[in-house]
PDB file of C-alpha atoms in Angstrom:
ATOM      1  CA  MET G   1    -160.505 -69.413  38.671  1.00  0.00           C
ATOM      2  CA  THR G   2    -161.965 -68.363  35.107  1.00  0.00           C
ATOM      3  CA  THR G   3    -161.686 -70.591  32.425  1.00  0.00           C
ATOM      4  CA  THR G   4    -162.102 -69.321  28.936  1.00  0.00           C
ATOM      5  CA  LYS G   5    -163.999 -71.479  26.854  1.00  0.00           C
ATOM      6  CA  PRO G   6    -163.153 -72.100  23.182  1.00  0.00           C
ATOM      7  CA  SER G   7    -165.392 -69.793  20.664  1.00  0.00           C
ATOM      8  CA  VAL G   8    -166.157 -71.082  17.185  1.00  0.00           C
ATOM      9  CA  LEU G   9    -167.552 -68.905  14.370  1.00  0.00           C
ATOM     10  CA  PHE G  10    -168.990 -70.500  11.343  1.00  0.00           C
ATOM     11  CA  VAL G  11    -169.283 -68.341   8.435  1.00  0.00           C
ATOM     12  CA  CYS G  12    -170.915 -69.060   4.895  1.00  0.00           C
ATOM     13  CA  VAL G  13    -172.032 -66.356   2.203  1.00  0.00           C
ATOM     14  CA  HIS G  14    -175.853 -66.337   3.298  1.00  0.00           C
ATOM     15  CA  ASN G  15    -175.591 -67.664   6.824  1.00  0.00           C
ATOM     16  CA  ALA G  16    -178.894 -69.509   6.144  1.00  0.00           C
ATOM     17  CA  GLY G  17    -177.912 -73.178   5.641  1.00  0.00           C
ATOM     18  CA  ARG G  18    -174.516 -74.589   6.379  1.00  0.00           C
ATOM     19  CA  SER G  19    -173.279 -72.393   8.915  1.00  0.00           C
ATOM     20  CA  GLN G  20    -176.738 -72.484  10.833  1.00  0.00           C
ATOM     21  CA  MET G  21    -176.839 -76.235  10.837  1.00  0.00           C
ATOM     22  CA  ALA G  22    -173.046 -76.379  12.134  1.00  0.00           C
ATOM     23  CA  ALA G  23    -173.805 -73.979  14.653  1.00  0.00           C
ATOM     24  CA  GLY G  24    -177.028 -75.753  15.667  1.00  0.00           C
ATOM     25  CA  TYR G  25    -175.038 -78.976  16.106  1.00  0.00           C
ATOM     26  CA  LEU G  26    -172.334 -77.423  18.066  1.00  0.00           C
ATOM     27  CA  THR G  27    -174.822 -75.679  20.441  1.00  0.00           C
ATOM     28  CA  HIS G  28    -176.576 -79.004  20.801  1.00  0.00           C
ATOM     29  CA  LEU G  29    -173.602 -81.265  21.193  1.00  0.00           C
ATOM     30  CA  ALA G  30    -171.225 -79.195  23.295  1.00  0.00           C
ATOM     31  CA  GLY G  31    -173.770 -77.355  25.367  1.00  0.00           C
ATOM     32  CA  ASP G  32    -172.144 -74.647  27.350  1.00  0.00           C
ATOM     33  CA  ARG G  33    -168.743 -75.737  26.882  1.00  0.00           C
ATOM     34  CA  ILE G  34    -168.114 -73.930  23.390  1.00  0.00           C
ATOM     35  CA  ASP G  35    -169.365 -70.380  22.629  1.00  0.00           C
ATOM     36  CA  VAL G  36    -170.780 -70.672  19.054  1.00  0.00           C
ATOM     37  CA  ARG G  37    -171.434 -68.008  16.598  1.00  0.00           C
ATOM     38  CA  SER G  38    -172.442 -67.903  12.958  1.00  0.00           C
ATOM     39  CA  ALA G  39    -172.607 -65.242  10.313  1.00  0.00           C
ATOM     40  CA  GLY G  40    -172.418 -64.448   6.613  1.00  0.00           C
ATOM     41  CA  SER G  41    -170.699 -62.062   4.250  1.00  0.00           C
ATOM     42  CA  ALA G  42    -174.166 -61.530   2.328  1.00  0.00           C
ATOM     43  CA  PRO G  43    -176.849 -62.714   4.817  1.00  0.00           C
ATOM     44  CA  ALA G  44    -180.124 -64.089   3.382  1.00  0.00           C
ATOM     45  CA  ASP G  45    -183.586 -62.819   4.693  1.00  0.00           C
ATOM     46  CA  GLN G  46    -184.307 -66.179   6.467  1.00  0.00           C
ATOM     47  CA  ILE G  47    -182.827 -69.397   7.351  1.00  0.00           C
ATOM     48  CA  ASN G  48    -183.247 -72.083   4.664  1.00  0.00           C
ATOM     49  CA  PRO G  49    -186.526 -73.886   5.430  1.00  0.00           C
ATOM     50  CA  VAL G  50    -185.083 -77.195   4.080  1.00  0.00           C
ATOM     51  CA  ALA G  51    -182.125 -76.770   6.617  1.00  0.00           C
ATOM     52  CA  VAL G  52    -184.560 -76.161   9.407  1.00  0.00           C
ATOM     53  CA  ALA G  53    -186.495 -79.322   8.245  1.00  0.00           C
ATOM     54  CA  ALA G  54    -183.335 -81.480   8.272  1.00  0.00           C
ATOM     55  CA  MET G  55    -182.153 -80.255  11.769  1.00  0.00           C
ATOM     56  CA  ALA G  56    -185.749 -81.005  13.061  1.00  0.00           C
ATOM     57  CA  GLU G  57    -185.120 -84.532  12.023  1.00  0.00           C
ATOM     58  CA  GLU G  58    -182.361 -84.628  14.386  1.00  0.00           C
ATOM     59  CA  GLY G  59    -184.266 -83.215  17.147  1.00  0.00           C
ATOM     60  CA  ILE G  60    -182.421 -79.881  16.864  1.00  0.00           C
ATOM     61  CA  ASP G  61    -184.591 -76.466  16.584  1.00  0.00           C
ATOM     62  CA  ILE G  62    -182.777 -73.720  14.693  1.00  0.00           C
ATOM     63  CA  THR G  63    -186.125 -71.726  13.855  1.00  0.00           C
ATOM     64  CA  GLY G  64    -185.137 -69.041  16.342  1.00  0.00           C
ATOM     65  CA  GLU G  65    -181.947 -68.019  14.457  1.00  0.00           C
ATOM     66  CA  GLN G  66    -181.623 -65.203  11.969  1.00  0.00           C
ATOM     67  CA  PRO G  67    -178.855 -64.739   9.144  1.00  0.00           C
ATOM     68  CA  LYS G  68    -176.431 -62.327  10.639  1.00  0.00           C
ATOM     69  CA  ILE G  69    -173.817 -60.033   8.907  1.00  0.00           C
ATOM     70  CA  LEU G  70    -170.339 -61.025   9.295  1.00  0.00           C
ATOM     71  CA  THR G  71    -168.286 -58.608  11.320  1.00  0.00           C
ATOM     72  CA  THR G  72    -164.587 -58.079  12.118  1.00  0.00           C
ATOM     73  CA  ASP G  73    -165.740 -58.203  15.974  1.00  0.00           C
ATOM     74  CA  ALA G  74    -167.060 -61.701  15.583  1.00  0.00           C
ATOM     75  CA  VAL G  75    -163.928 -62.990  13.937  1.00  0.00           C
ATOM     76  CA  LYS G  76    -161.858 -61.172  16.535  1.00  0.00           C
ATOM     77  CA  ALA G  77    -163.959 -62.667  19.462  1.00  0.00           C
ATOM     78  CA  SER G  78    -163.475 -66.161  17.928  1.00  0.00           C
ATOM     79  CA  ASP G  79    -160.771 -68.813  18.544  1.00  0.00           C
ATOM     80  CA  VAL G  80    -161.746 -70.874  15.597  1.00  0.00           C
ATOM     81  CA  VAL G  81    -163.228 -69.508  12.221  1.00  0.00           C
ATOM     82  CA  ILE G  82    -164.628 -72.153   9.984  1.00  0.00           C
ATOM     83  CA  THR G  83    -165.565 -70.987   6.456  1.00  0.00           C
ATOM     84  CA  MET G  84    -167.852 -72.863   4.333  1.00  0.00           C
ATOM     85  CA  GLY G  85    -167.097 -71.331   0.945  1.00  0.00           C
ATOM     86  CA  CYS G  86    -167.066 -67.604   1.502  1.00  0.00           C
ATOM     87  CA  GLY G  87    -163.724 -67.163  -0.374  1.00  0.00           C
ATOM     88  CA  ASP G  88    -161.801 -63.898   0.175  1.00  0.00           C
ATOM     89  CA  THR G  89    -164.819 -61.958   2.057  1.00  0.00           C
ATOM     90  CA  CYS G  90    -163.458 -63.373   5.567  1.00  0.00           C
ATOM     91  CA  PRO G  91    -161.149 -61.211   7.281  1.00  0.00           C
ATOM     92  CA  TYR G  92    -157.935 -62.723   8.435  1.00  0.00           C
ATOM     93  CA  TYR G  93    -156.406 -62.189  11.802  1.00  0.00           C
ATOM     94  CA  PRO G  94    -153.120 -63.763  13.036  1.00  0.00           C
ATOM     95  CA  GLY G  95    -153.417 -66.180  15.831  1.00  0.00           C
ATOM     96  CA  LYS G  96    -156.661 -67.692  14.844  1.00  0.00           C
ATOM     97  CA  ARG G  97    -157.324 -71.089  13.705  1.00  0.00           C
ATOM     98  CA  TYR G  98    -158.938 -70.992  10.285  1.00  0.00           C
ATOM     99  CA  GLU G  99    -160.595 -73.992   8.448  1.00  0.00           C
ATOM    100  CA  ASP G 100    -162.323 -74.151   5.305  1.00  0.00           C
ATOM    101  CA  TRP G 101    -165.106 -76.892   5.232  1.00  0.00           C
ATOM    102  CA  VAL G 102    -165.884 -77.787   1.536  1.00  0.00           C
ATOM    103  CA  LEU G 103    -169.634 -78.545   1.690  1.00  0.00           C
ATOM    104  CA  ASP G 104    -172.328 -78.599  -1.042  1.00  0.00           C
ATOM    105  CA  ASP G 105    -174.681 -75.602  -0.760  1.00  0.00           C
ATOM    106  CA  PRO G 106    -178.051 -76.581   0.508  1.00  0.00           C
ATOM    107  CA  ALA G 107    -179.694 -73.511  -0.977  1.00  0.00           C
ATOM    108  CA  GLY G 108    -182.441 -74.517  -3.570  1.00  0.00           C
ATOM    109  CA  GLN G 109    -182.008 -78.247  -2.769  1.00  0.00           C
ATOM    110  CA  GLY G 110    -184.554 -80.607  -1.697  1.00  0.00           C
ATOM    111  CA  ILE G 111    -184.382 -82.506   1.872  1.00  0.00           C
ATOM    112  CA  ASP G 112    -182.921 -85.580   0.235  1.00  0.00           C
ATOM    113  CA  ALA G 113    -179.870 -83.511  -0.928  1.00  0.00           C
ATOM    114  CA  VAL G 114    -179.634 -81.627   2.326  1.00  0.00           C
ATOM    115  CA  ARG G 115    -179.592 -84.661   4.643  1.00  0.00           C
ATOM    116  CA  PRO G 116    -175.980 -85.869   3.520  1.00  0.00           C
ATOM    117  CA  ILE G 117    -174.586 -82.239   3.910  1.00  0.00           C
ATOM    118  CA  ARG G 118    -176.327 -82.145   7.330  1.00  0.00           C
ATOM    119  CA  ASP G 119    -174.743 -85.438   8.416  1.00  0.00           C
ATOM    120  CA  GLU G 120    -171.248 -84.547   7.147  1.00  0.00           C
ATOM    121  CA  ILE G 121    -171.500 -81.274   9.112  1.00  0.00           C
ATOM    122  CA  ARG G 122    -172.345 -83.395  12.284  1.00  0.00           C
ATOM    123  CA  GLN G 123    -169.301 -85.477  11.763  1.00  0.00           C
ATOM    124  CA  ARG G 124    -167.015 -82.573  11.454  1.00  0.00           C
ATOM    125  CA  VAL G 125    -168.630 -80.859  14.329  1.00  0.00           C
ATOM    126  CA  GLU G 126    -168.172 -83.941  16.512  1.00  0.00           C
ATOM    127  CA  ALA G 127    -164.529 -84.120  15.469  1.00  0.00           C
ATOM    128  CA  LEU G 128    -163.964 -80.317  16.249  1.00  0.00           C
ATOM    129  CA  ILE G 129    -165.628 -80.760  19.806  1.00  0.00           C
ATOM    130  CA  SER G 130    -163.184 -83.771  20.458  1.00  0.00           C
ATOM    131  CA  GLU G 131    -160.460 -81.199  19.660  1.00  0.00           C
ATOM    132  CA  LEU G 132    -161.404 -78.134  21.497  1.00  0.00           C
ATOM    133  CA  VAL G 133    -162.939 -79.772  24.629  1.00  0.00           C
ATOM    134  CA  PRO G 134    -161.018 -83.183  25.148  1.00  0.00           C
ATOM    135  CA  ALA G 135    -163.075 -85.641  27.209  1.00  0.00           C
TER     136      ALA G 135
END
């Protein structure tokens, strides 16, 4: 018997901060129960080092990730598409669940400004896991 596990795609413009932190949390908290992807409509050259530092405080290492370009294939392969302020650049496909998480952009912010963004992302990811993979 094959079980199809849910897949989640996190999208923000640069795929360098919010979406990477969200993907890091989802991977860390859900383990192999959920497939995790992240992408951006205009990916940055590298992940925001402050986002990396904020996640390291939580014991989560996202240094191995690279910002990736948003593709229609990634959207098609995902059950849930969570945007973080990318506006109209996200392709829409019927049958997908779309959510827009309104979060401050950590770009150019110091660690004290990024921590509350990180903590809000964690709360939202925990709620998402409880919806997608009921205990």
